[in-house]
Short mmCIF file of C-alpha atoms in Angstrom, two decimals:
data_model
loop_
_atom_site.label_atom_id
_atom_site.label_comp_id
_atom_site.label_asym_id
_atom_site.label_seq_id
_atom_site.Cartn_x
_atom_site.Cartn_y
_atom_site.Cartn_z
CA UNK A 1467 -17.33 32.92 -58.27
CA UNK A 1468 -20.85 31.62 -59.31
CA UNK A 1469 -22.63 34.73 -60.69
CA UNK A 1470 -25.66 32.82 -61.84
CA UNK A 1471 -29.32 33.41 -61.00
CA UNK A 1472 -30.59 31.60 -58.18
CA UNK A 1473 -34.21 30.63 -58.57
CA UNK A 1474 -37.05 30.47 -55.80
CA UNK A 1475 -36.95 26.76 -55.76
CA UNK A 1476 -33.14 26.86 -54.55
CA UNK A 1477 -34.04 29.20 -51.83
CA UNK A 1478 -36.97 27.06 -50.53
CA UNK A 1479 -34.93 23.91 -50.70
CA UNK A 1480 -32.37 25.84 -48.67
CA UNK A 1481 -34.84 27.27 -46.20
CA UNK A 1482 -38.00 24.74 -46.40
CA UNK A 1483 -39.58 26.61 -43.51
CA UNK A 1484 -40.11 29.76 -45.76
CA UNK A 1485 -43.72 28.31 -46.33
CA UNK A 1486 -45.72 27.39 -43.36
CA UNK A 1487 -47.78 24.47 -44.52
CA UNK A 1488 -48.29 20.80 -43.89
CA UNK A 1489 -49.98 19.72 -47.02
CA UNK A 1490 -48.71 21.60 -50.19
CA UNK A 1491 -50.10 21.43 -53.82
CA UNK A 1492 -47.41 21.77 -56.18
CA UNK A 1493 -48.34 23.57 -59.77
CA UNK A 1494 -45.63 22.57 -61.89
CA UNK A 1495 -44.53 20.56 -65.01
CA UNK A 1496 -41.24 19.64 -66.86
CA UNK A 1497 -40.10 23.40 -66.62
CA UNK A 1498 -39.97 23.26 -63.07
CA UNK A 1499 -36.14 22.13 -62.96
CA UNK A 1500 -33.35 22.89 -60.67
CA UNK A 1501 -29.80 24.20 -62.06
CA UNK A 1502 -28.70 20.57 -62.13
CA UNK A 1503 -31.72 19.51 -64.00
CA UNK A 1504 -33.35 17.61 -61.28
CA UNK A 1505 -37.04 18.30 -61.09
CA UNK A 1506 -38.21 20.54 -58.42
CA UNK A 1507 -40.58 18.18 -57.44
CA UNK A 1508 -38.01 15.84 -56.22
CA UNK A 1509 -35.62 18.43 -54.92
CA UNK A 1510 -38.26 20.13 -52.66
CA UNK A 1511 -39.54 16.75 -51.37
CA UNK A 1512 -35.94 15.52 -50.67
CA UNK A 1513 -35.43 19.04 -48.77
CA UNK A 1514 -38.45 18.27 -46.53
CA UNK A 1515 -40.91 20.59 -48.15
CA UNK A 1516 -44.23 18.76 -47.62
CA UNK A 1517 -45.51 18.48 -51.32
CA UNK A 1518 -48.43 16.03 -51.16
CA UNK A 1519 -50.19 16.70 -54.53
CA UNK A 1520 -49.34 18.07 -58.13
CA UNK A 1521 -51.09 20.19 -60.27
CA UNK A 1522 -50.49 20.51 -64.01
CA UNK A 1523 -51.11 22.96 -66.73
CA UNK A 1524 -51.61 23.14 -70.40
CA UNK A 1525 -49.25 20.58 -72.16
CA UNK A 1526 -49.25 18.26 -68.79
CA UNK A 1527 -46.69 17.44 -66.43
CA UNK A 1528 -44.34 15.83 -68.93
CA UNK A 1529 -45.05 18.14 -71.98
CA UNK A 1530 -46.03 15.67 -74.29
CA UNK A 1531 -49.21 17.35 -75.83
CA UNK A 1532 -49.67 20.27 -78.19
CA UNK A 1533 -51.23 23.56 -77.78
CA UNK A 1534 -55.02 23.19 -76.31
CA UNK A 1535 -54.31 19.95 -74.62
CA UNK A 1536 -53.16 18.17 -71.35
CA UNK A 1537 -52.27 14.84 -70.23
CA UNK A 1538 -54.66 12.25 -68.86
CA UNK A 1539 -52.39 11.04 -65.95
CA UNK A 1540 -53.67 10.98 -62.45
CA UNK A 1541 -50.47 10.34 -60.72
CA UNK A 1542 -46.89 10.96 -61.17
CA UNK A 1543 -44.98 7.65 -61.46
CA UNK A 1544 -41.59 9.13 -60.33
CA UNK A 1545 -42.84 10.48 -57.04
CA UNK A 1546 -46.22 8.65 -56.44
CA UNK A 1547 -47.92 11.96 -55.99
CA UNK A 1548 -51.47 12.21 -57.04
CA UNK A 1549 -51.80 14.53 -60.21
CA UNK A 1550 -54.59 17.04 -60.78
CA UNK A 1551 -55.00 18.52 -64.31
CA UNK A 1552 -56.06 22.24 -64.25
CA UNK A 1553 -56.21 22.67 -67.85
CA UNK A 1554 -59.64 23.96 -68.74
CA UNK A 1555 -60.77 24.18 -65.10
CA UNK A 1556 -61.87 27.35 -63.57
CA UNK A 1557 -64.39 28.90 -61.26
CA UNK A 1558 -66.32 26.45 -58.93
CA UNK A 1559 -64.86 23.56 -61.03
CA UNK A 1560 -61.32 24.47 -60.14
CA UNK A 1561 -62.39 25.32 -56.63
CA UNK A 1562 -63.73 21.70 -56.22
CA UNK A 1563 -60.57 20.31 -57.93
CA UNK A 1564 -58.16 22.12 -55.35
CA UNK A 1565 -60.56 21.15 -52.35
CA UNK A 1566 -60.42 17.37 -53.52
CA UNK A 1567 -56.54 17.49 -53.28
CA UNK A 1568 -56.62 17.81 -49.43
CA UNK A 1569 -53.81 20.43 -49.29
CA UNK A 1570 -53.57 23.37 -46.95
CA UNK A 1571 -51.38 25.63 -49.44
CA UNK A 1572 -50.71 26.01 -53.18
CA UNK A 1573 -47.19 26.52 -54.61
CA UNK A 1574 -46.37 27.32 -58.25
CA UNK A 1575 -43.02 26.64 -60.03
CA UNK A 1576 -43.50 27.15 -63.96
CA UNK A 1577 -41.45 28.88 -66.38
CA UNK A 1578 -43.25 31.57 -68.14
CA UNK A 1579 -41.93 33.25 -71.41
CA UNK A 1580 -43.07 36.83 -70.83
CA UNK A 1581 -46.23 37.05 -73.12
CA UNK A 1582 -49.83 37.76 -72.19
CA UNK A 1583 -51.16 35.10 -74.29
CA UNK A 1584 -49.19 32.29 -72.99
CA UNK A 1585 -51.47 30.21 -70.56
CA UNK A 1586 -49.27 29.41 -67.70
CA UNK A 1587 -49.83 32.95 -66.11
CA UNK A 1588 -53.57 32.52 -66.56
CA UNK A 1589 -53.37 28.79 -64.78
CA UNK A 1590 -51.72 31.00 -61.90
CA UNK A 1591 -54.35 33.69 -62.11
CA UNK A 1592 -57.19 31.17 -61.82
CA UNK A 1593 -55.56 29.27 -59.00
CA UNK A 1594 -54.83 32.54 -57.11
CA UNK A 1595 -58.71 33.10 -57.49
CA UNK A 1596 -59.56 29.68 -56.00
CA UNK A 1597 -56.92 29.99 -53.35
CA UNK A 1598 -58.46 33.27 -52.20
CA UNK A 1599 -62.05 31.79 -52.32
CA UNK A 1600 -60.86 28.73 -50.29
CA UNK A 1601 -58.65 30.62 -47.84
CA UNK A 1602 -55.64 28.51 -48.87
CA UNK A 1603 -52.29 30.26 -49.00
CA UNK A 1604 -50.54 30.63 -52.33
CA UNK A 1605 -46.62 30.75 -53.03
CA UNK A 1606 -44.81 31.34 -56.12
CA UNK A 1607 -41.15 30.22 -56.67
CA UNK A 1608 -39.94 32.84 -58.80
CA UNK A 1609 -37.98 32.40 -62.28
CA UNK A 1610 -36.72 34.74 -64.74
CA UNK A 1611 -38.51 36.39 -67.57
CA UNK A 1612 -36.57 35.24 -70.47
CA UNK A 1613 -37.20 38.25 -72.37
CA UNK A 1614 -35.79 40.44 -69.70
CA UNK A 1615 -37.89 42.60 -67.74
CA UNK A 1616 -36.90 45.99 -69.09
CA UNK A 1617 -39.10 46.23 -72.11
CA UNK A 1618 -43.00 46.25 -72.64
CA UNK A 1619 -45.14 46.15 -75.90
CA UNK A 1620 -48.49 45.98 -76.83
CA UNK A 1621 -51.81 47.41 -75.50
CA UNK A 1622 -53.56 46.40 -72.35
CA UNK A 1623 -56.42 43.72 -72.93
CA UNK A 1624 -59.92 45.21 -73.12
CA UNK A 1625 -61.86 43.09 -70.42
CA UNK A 1626 -64.73 42.40 -72.81
CA UNK A 1627 -62.12 40.06 -74.82
CA UNK A 1628 -61.03 38.17 -71.48
CA UNK A 1629 -60.38 34.57 -72.29
CA UNK A 1630 -57.77 31.88 -71.03
CA UNK A 1631 -55.13 33.70 -73.37
CA UNK A 1632 -55.87 36.86 -71.42
CA UNK A 1633 -58.19 36.99 -68.17
CA UNK A 1634 -57.38 40.60 -67.06
CA UNK A 1635 -55.68 43.81 -68.66
CA UNK A 1636 -51.83 43.41 -69.14
CA UNK A 1637 -49.66 44.17 -72.00
CA UNK A 1638 -48.77 41.48 -74.63
CA UNK A 1639 -45.13 41.84 -73.65
CA UNK A 1640 -45.57 42.36 -70.01
CA UNK A 1641 -41.93 42.67 -68.70
CA UNK A 1642 -42.52 40.92 -65.33
CA UNK A 1643 -41.52 37.67 -63.64
CA UNK A 1644 -44.04 35.19 -62.50
CA UNK A 1645 -43.75 36.38 -58.91
CA UNK A 1646 -44.17 39.81 -59.95
CA UNK A 1647 -47.25 39.18 -61.99
CA UNK A 1648 -48.60 37.23 -59.17
CA UNK A 1649 -48.33 40.38 -56.96
CA UNK A 1650 -49.87 42.49 -59.61
CA UNK A 1651 -52.77 40.04 -60.33
CA UNK A 1652 -53.37 39.55 -56.57
CA UNK A 1653 -53.85 43.15 -55.92
CA UNK A 1654 -55.42 44.29 -59.22
CA UNK A 1655 -57.66 41.38 -60.41
CA UNK A 1656 -58.07 38.57 -57.73
CA UNK A 1657 -60.36 40.63 -55.35
CA UNK A 1658 -62.76 41.49 -58.34
CA UNK A 1659 -63.02 37.67 -58.95
CA UNK A 1660 -62.95 36.35 -55.43
CA UNK A 1661 -63.94 39.15 -53.20
CA UNK A 1662 -60.62 39.37 -51.68
CA UNK A 1663 -56.83 38.71 -52.51
CA UNK A 1664 -55.02 35.61 -51.70
CA UNK A 1665 -52.47 35.14 -48.92
CA UNK A 1666 -49.52 35.26 -51.22
CA UNK A 1667 -45.93 34.62 -50.73
CA UNK A 1668 -43.16 35.10 -53.49
CA UNK A 1669 -39.96 33.19 -53.09
CA UNK A 1670 -37.71 35.47 -54.94
CA UNK A 1671 -34.80 35.05 -57.07
CA UNK A 1672 -31.08 36.53 -56.37
CA UNK A 1673 -28.66 37.45 -59.15
CA UNK A 1674 -31.61 38.43 -61.82
CA UNK A 1675 -31.57 41.89 -63.12
CA UNK A 1676 -34.22 43.57 -65.27
CA UNK A 1677 -32.00 43.95 -68.36
CA UNK A 1678 -31.09 40.06 -67.96
CA UNK A 1679 -32.13 37.86 -71.01
CA UNK A 1680 -32.21 34.11 -70.34
CA UNK A 1681 -28.71 33.26 -71.67
CA UNK A 1682 -27.39 35.72 -68.96
CA UNK A 1683 -28.79 33.56 -66.14
CA UNK A 1684 -26.50 30.78 -66.21
CA UNK A 1685 -29.56 28.48 -66.15
CA UNK A 1686 -30.20 25.57 -68.33
CA UNK A 1687 -33.04 26.27 -71.04
CA UNK A 1688 -35.87 23.81 -71.03
CA UNK A 1689 -38.38 24.66 -73.60
CA UNK A 1690 -41.63 25.94 -71.89
CA UNK A 1691 -43.81 24.12 -74.59
CA UNK A 1692 -43.15 21.77 -77.35
CA UNK A 1693 -43.38 24.72 -79.78
CA UNK A 1694 -40.95 27.17 -77.96
CA UNK A 1695 -37.87 25.20 -78.60
CA UNK A 1696 -35.20 28.10 -78.02
CA UNK A 1697 -34.95 31.46 -76.20
CA UNK A 1698 -34.81 32.86 -79.87
CA UNK A 1699 -38.34 31.53 -80.27
CA UNK A 1700 -39.51 33.03 -77.04
CA UNK A 1701 -38.32 36.42 -78.15
CA UNK A 1702 -40.15 36.19 -81.46
CA UNK A 1703 -43.34 34.84 -79.81
CA UNK A 1704 -44.90 38.07 -78.38
CA UNK A 1705 -45.45 39.35 -82.06
CA UNK A 1706 -45.50 36.11 -84.14
CA UNK A 1707 -47.83 34.37 -81.86
CA UNK A 1708 -50.43 36.52 -83.47
CA UNK A 1709 -50.20 34.49 -86.65
CA UNK A 1710 -51.92 31.55 -84.83
CA UNK A 1711 -55.28 33.97 -85.56
CA UNK A 1712 -54.54 34.09 -89.25
CA UNK A 1713 -54.70 31.69 -92.11
CA UNK A 1714 -50.87 31.61 -92.42
CA UNK A 1715 -48.69 28.86 -90.68
CA UNK A 1716 -46.83 30.30 -87.65
CA UNK A 1717 -44.22 27.46 -88.30
CA UNK A 1718 -45.66 24.84 -86.15
CA UNK A 1719 -44.61 21.47 -87.45
CA UNK A 1720 -41.09 22.88 -88.35
CA UNK A 1721 -38.00 23.05 -86.20
CA UNK A 1722 -38.20 27.09 -86.06
CA UNK A 1723 -41.67 27.69 -84.94
CA UNK A 1724 -42.73 31.33 -84.71
CA UNK A 1725 -39.74 32.20 -86.57
CA UNK A 1726 -40.79 30.88 -89.97
CA UNK A 1727 -44.20 32.27 -91.25
CA UNK A 1728 -45.70 31.39 -94.52
CA UNK A 1729 -48.73 30.49 -96.62
CA UNK A 1730 -49.50 28.86 -100.04
CA UNK A 1731 -50.34 32.18 -101.60
CA UNK A 1732 -47.30 34.10 -100.24
CA UNK A 1733 -44.28 34.84 -102.89
CA UNK A 1734 -41.09 36.74 -102.73
CA UNK A 1735 -42.64 40.15 -102.49
CA UNK A 1736 -43.51 39.77 -98.84
CA UNK A 1737 -39.73 39.53 -97.58
CA UNK A 1738 -38.64 42.21 -99.98
CA UNK A 1739 -41.51 44.47 -98.86
CA UNK A 1740 -40.76 43.91 -95.02
CA UNK A 1741 -36.95 44.55 -95.48
CA UNK A 1742 -37.74 48.00 -97.10
CA UNK A 1743 -39.73 49.01 -93.95
CA UNK A 1744 -36.14 48.91 -92.13
CA UNK A 1745 -37.63 47.38 -88.91
CA UNK A 1746 -35.10 47.83 -86.01
CA UNK A 1747 -33.07 44.67 -84.94
CA UNK A 1748 -34.53 42.21 -87.51
CA UNK A 1749 -33.94 41.14 -91.26
CA UNK A 1750 -36.35 38.95 -93.23
CA UNK A 1751 -35.23 36.06 -95.64
CA UNK A 1752 -37.35 34.53 -98.30
CA UNK A 1753 -37.98 30.96 -97.42
CA UNK A 1754 -39.91 27.88 -98.41
CA UNK A 1755 -40.77 25.16 -95.87
CA UNK A 1756 -43.13 22.04 -95.39
CA UNK A 1757 -44.98 21.92 -92.08
CA UNK A 1758 -45.09 18.38 -90.93
CA UNK A 1759 -48.44 18.64 -88.75
CA UNK A 1760 -50.68 21.60 -87.94
CA UNK A 1761 -51.64 24.23 -90.63
CA UNK A 1762 -50.95 23.01 -94.08
CA UNK A 1763 -49.36 19.92 -93.22
CA UNK A 1764 -47.34 18.23 -96.05
CA UNK A 1765 -47.88 21.28 -98.30
CA UNK A 1766 -44.91 23.68 -99.45
CA UNK A 1767 -45.22 26.95 -98.17
CA UNK A 1768 -43.59 30.26 -98.93
CA UNK A 1769 -43.05 32.80 -96.64
CA UNK A 1770 -40.09 34.61 -94.19
CA UNK A 1771 -37.88 33.50 -91.45
CA UNK A 1772 -37.05 36.28 -89.01
CA UNK A 1773 -33.39 37.00 -88.17
CA UNK A 1774 -33.01 38.92 -84.95
CA UNK A 1775 -29.71 40.77 -85.45
CA UNK A 1776 -30.20 43.23 -82.19
CA UNK A 1777 -32.41 41.75 -79.54
CA UNK A 1778 -32.37 44.89 -77.48
CA UNK A 1779 -33.64 47.05 -80.53
CA UNK A 1780 -36.08 44.36 -81.81
CA UNK A 1781 -39.51 44.83 -81.00
CA UNK A 1782 -41.55 41.69 -81.86
CA UNK A 1783 -45.03 43.15 -81.46
CA UNK A 1784 -44.14 45.96 -83.82
CA UNK A 1785 -42.67 43.59 -86.02
CA UNK A 1786 -45.74 41.39 -86.19
CA UNK A 1787 -48.08 44.13 -86.85
CA UNK A 1788 -46.13 45.43 -89.94
CA UNK A 1789 -45.99 41.90 -90.98
CA UNK A 1790 -49.83 41.83 -90.97
CA UNK A 1791 -50.36 45.10 -92.43
CA UNK A 1792 -47.97 44.08 -95.67
CA UNK A 1793 -49.81 40.92 -96.02
CA UNK A 1794 -53.30 42.63 -96.28
CA UNK A 1795 -51.66 45.14 -98.74
CA UNK A 1796 -49.77 42.32 -100.88
CA UNK A 1797 -52.38 39.70 -100.83
CA UNK A 1798 -55.88 41.16 -99.95
CA UNK A 1799 -57.79 38.40 -101.59
CA UNK A 1800 -55.89 35.65 -99.96
CA UNK A 1801 -55.06 36.77 -96.35
CA UNK A 1802 -57.42 35.95 -93.55
CA UNK A 1803 -58.11 35.57 -90.05
CA UNK A 1804 -59.12 32.42 -88.23
CA UNK A 1805 -62.69 32.54 -86.75
CA UNK A 1806 -61.79 30.32 -83.88
CA UNK A 1807 -58.72 28.66 -81.82
CA UNK A 1808 -57.90 26.03 -79.59
CA UNK A 1809 -60.34 25.66 -76.96
CA UNK A 1810 -62.29 28.97 -78.19
CA UNK A 1811 -65.18 29.70 -80.70
CA UNK A 1812 -67.69 32.41 -81.58
CA UNK A 1813 -65.01 35.17 -82.14
CA UNK A 1814 -61.78 35.72 -84.40
CA UNK A 1815 -58.95 34.04 -82.41
CA UNK A 1816 -56.69 37.14 -83.26
CA UNK A 1817 -59.01 39.52 -81.23
CA UNK A 1818 -58.50 37.17 -78.19
CA UNK A 1819 -54.57 37.32 -78.54
CA UNK A 1820 -54.50 41.16 -79.18
CA UNK A 1821 -57.01 41.69 -76.62
CA UNK A 1822 -59.69 43.57 -78.69
CA UNK A 1823 -60.66 43.84 -82.22
CA UNK A 1824 -58.56 46.84 -82.90
CA UNK A 1825 -55.72 45.06 -84.61
CA UNK A 1826 -57.84 43.06 -87.05
CA UNK A 1827 -60.10 46.11 -87.68
CA UNK A 1828 -56.99 48.26 -88.47
CA UNK A 1829 -55.21 45.94 -90.73
CA UNK A 1830 -58.64 45.17 -92.60
CA UNK A 1831 -59.09 48.98 -92.98
CA UNK A 1832 -55.66 49.15 -94.88
CA UNK A 1833 -54.61 51.30 -92.15
CA UNK A 1834 -50.95 50.99 -90.59
CA UNK A 1835 -51.58 49.35 -87.32
CA UNK A 1836 -48.29 50.83 -85.90
CA UNK A 1837 -50.64 53.48 -84.87
CA UNK A 1838 -52.09 51.11 -82.23
CA UNK A 1839 -48.64 50.95 -80.56
CA UNK A 1840 -48.23 54.68 -79.79
CA UNK A 1841 -47.63 54.98 -76.26
CA UNK A 1842 -47.53 51.24 -75.30
CA UNK A 1843 -43.69 50.54 -76.01
CA UNK A 1844 -41.75 51.32 -72.85
CA UNK A 1845 -38.25 50.35 -71.34
CA UNK A 1846 -39.74 49.79 -67.78
CA UNK A 1847 -42.87 47.96 -66.71
CA UNK A 1848 -44.48 50.86 -64.81
CA UNK A 1849 -47.84 49.84 -66.07
CA UNK A 1850 -48.06 47.39 -63.29
CA UNK A 1851 -46.76 49.98 -60.34
CA UNK A 1852 -43.54 50.04 -58.88
CA UNK A 1853 -44.98 48.04 -55.58
CA UNK A 1854 -44.98 44.90 -57.80
CA UNK A 1855 -41.50 45.02 -58.87
CA UNK A 1856 -39.20 42.50 -57.15
CA UNK A 1857 -35.69 43.08 -58.98
#
């Protein structure tokens, strides 16, 4: 008996009339695949779903670009469908882009990784806002949260720090699927931006439970970006993604991004200090590595590799704030923060990732930032309200 998760795209292919539209704009990229690895674009078209245009997020339709980039193509060579690049488009600009496509509904099929500062969810939010303003129905083909849906970590974003890595208050590790996030955002945030919610339909999955990690779904893993190669990377990312806002390498340019963290000034004391903290579900190995691109390209760095021994006990956000705290204590003259990030300027990038300046302020004051997590770690995503939960 087949016990795997059945994704929303499969349900729509089997029942193409679930969406009542004649010209659908499909928001997708290379992560939109069927269980047999066919593109959902091709499967939906073959099933009779009237897809007439494509919309691509950060990294592009094919995923050939790095963070903060998209692809220049204006059509999909395989299907011949016109392709519209949504990256860095929002507000009236995005409204005009959607209107120019000549569609009467939007449909989204993207694989999220369960972290607030991963941009696919904000592409969805911005398009939900446009859909509400333009009176265009919006559908979401749901896919699993690869981190499972039972754990939540990190504070809600402070709205004064809103950006494309966090438009509205949700936790860092949010614990929801894309369909659940769409329901939450459409009720809690879209009306503030558009004056009303969008007409939203979520085509749900079957066979997925909140405790299920990606390797329990029976689905093939397609890396959601060039720097999230494995489910192990996705598990570390809600925490070690914060290192994008520091002067340490977060492992881009290596085969283990977001699991290898290091800098020219780090020595063996860091791994030892972290292991002494006894953080749950993880150990740290003293390593040296040389990134082939991005920060410190071509330089030999020293740092740590995270080895997760118990993913249920592992708390990536708590782990990362402890790593930052020990860095400030061990290397007070060398450790520092990036003043900007990809596509952002005028503020510390870590503040946008964290959702406020509280993490940076606390670390710089020499205080233990674990205090910032009190009351934020739960085993059920009740922060969004039970009415948004689909599984």
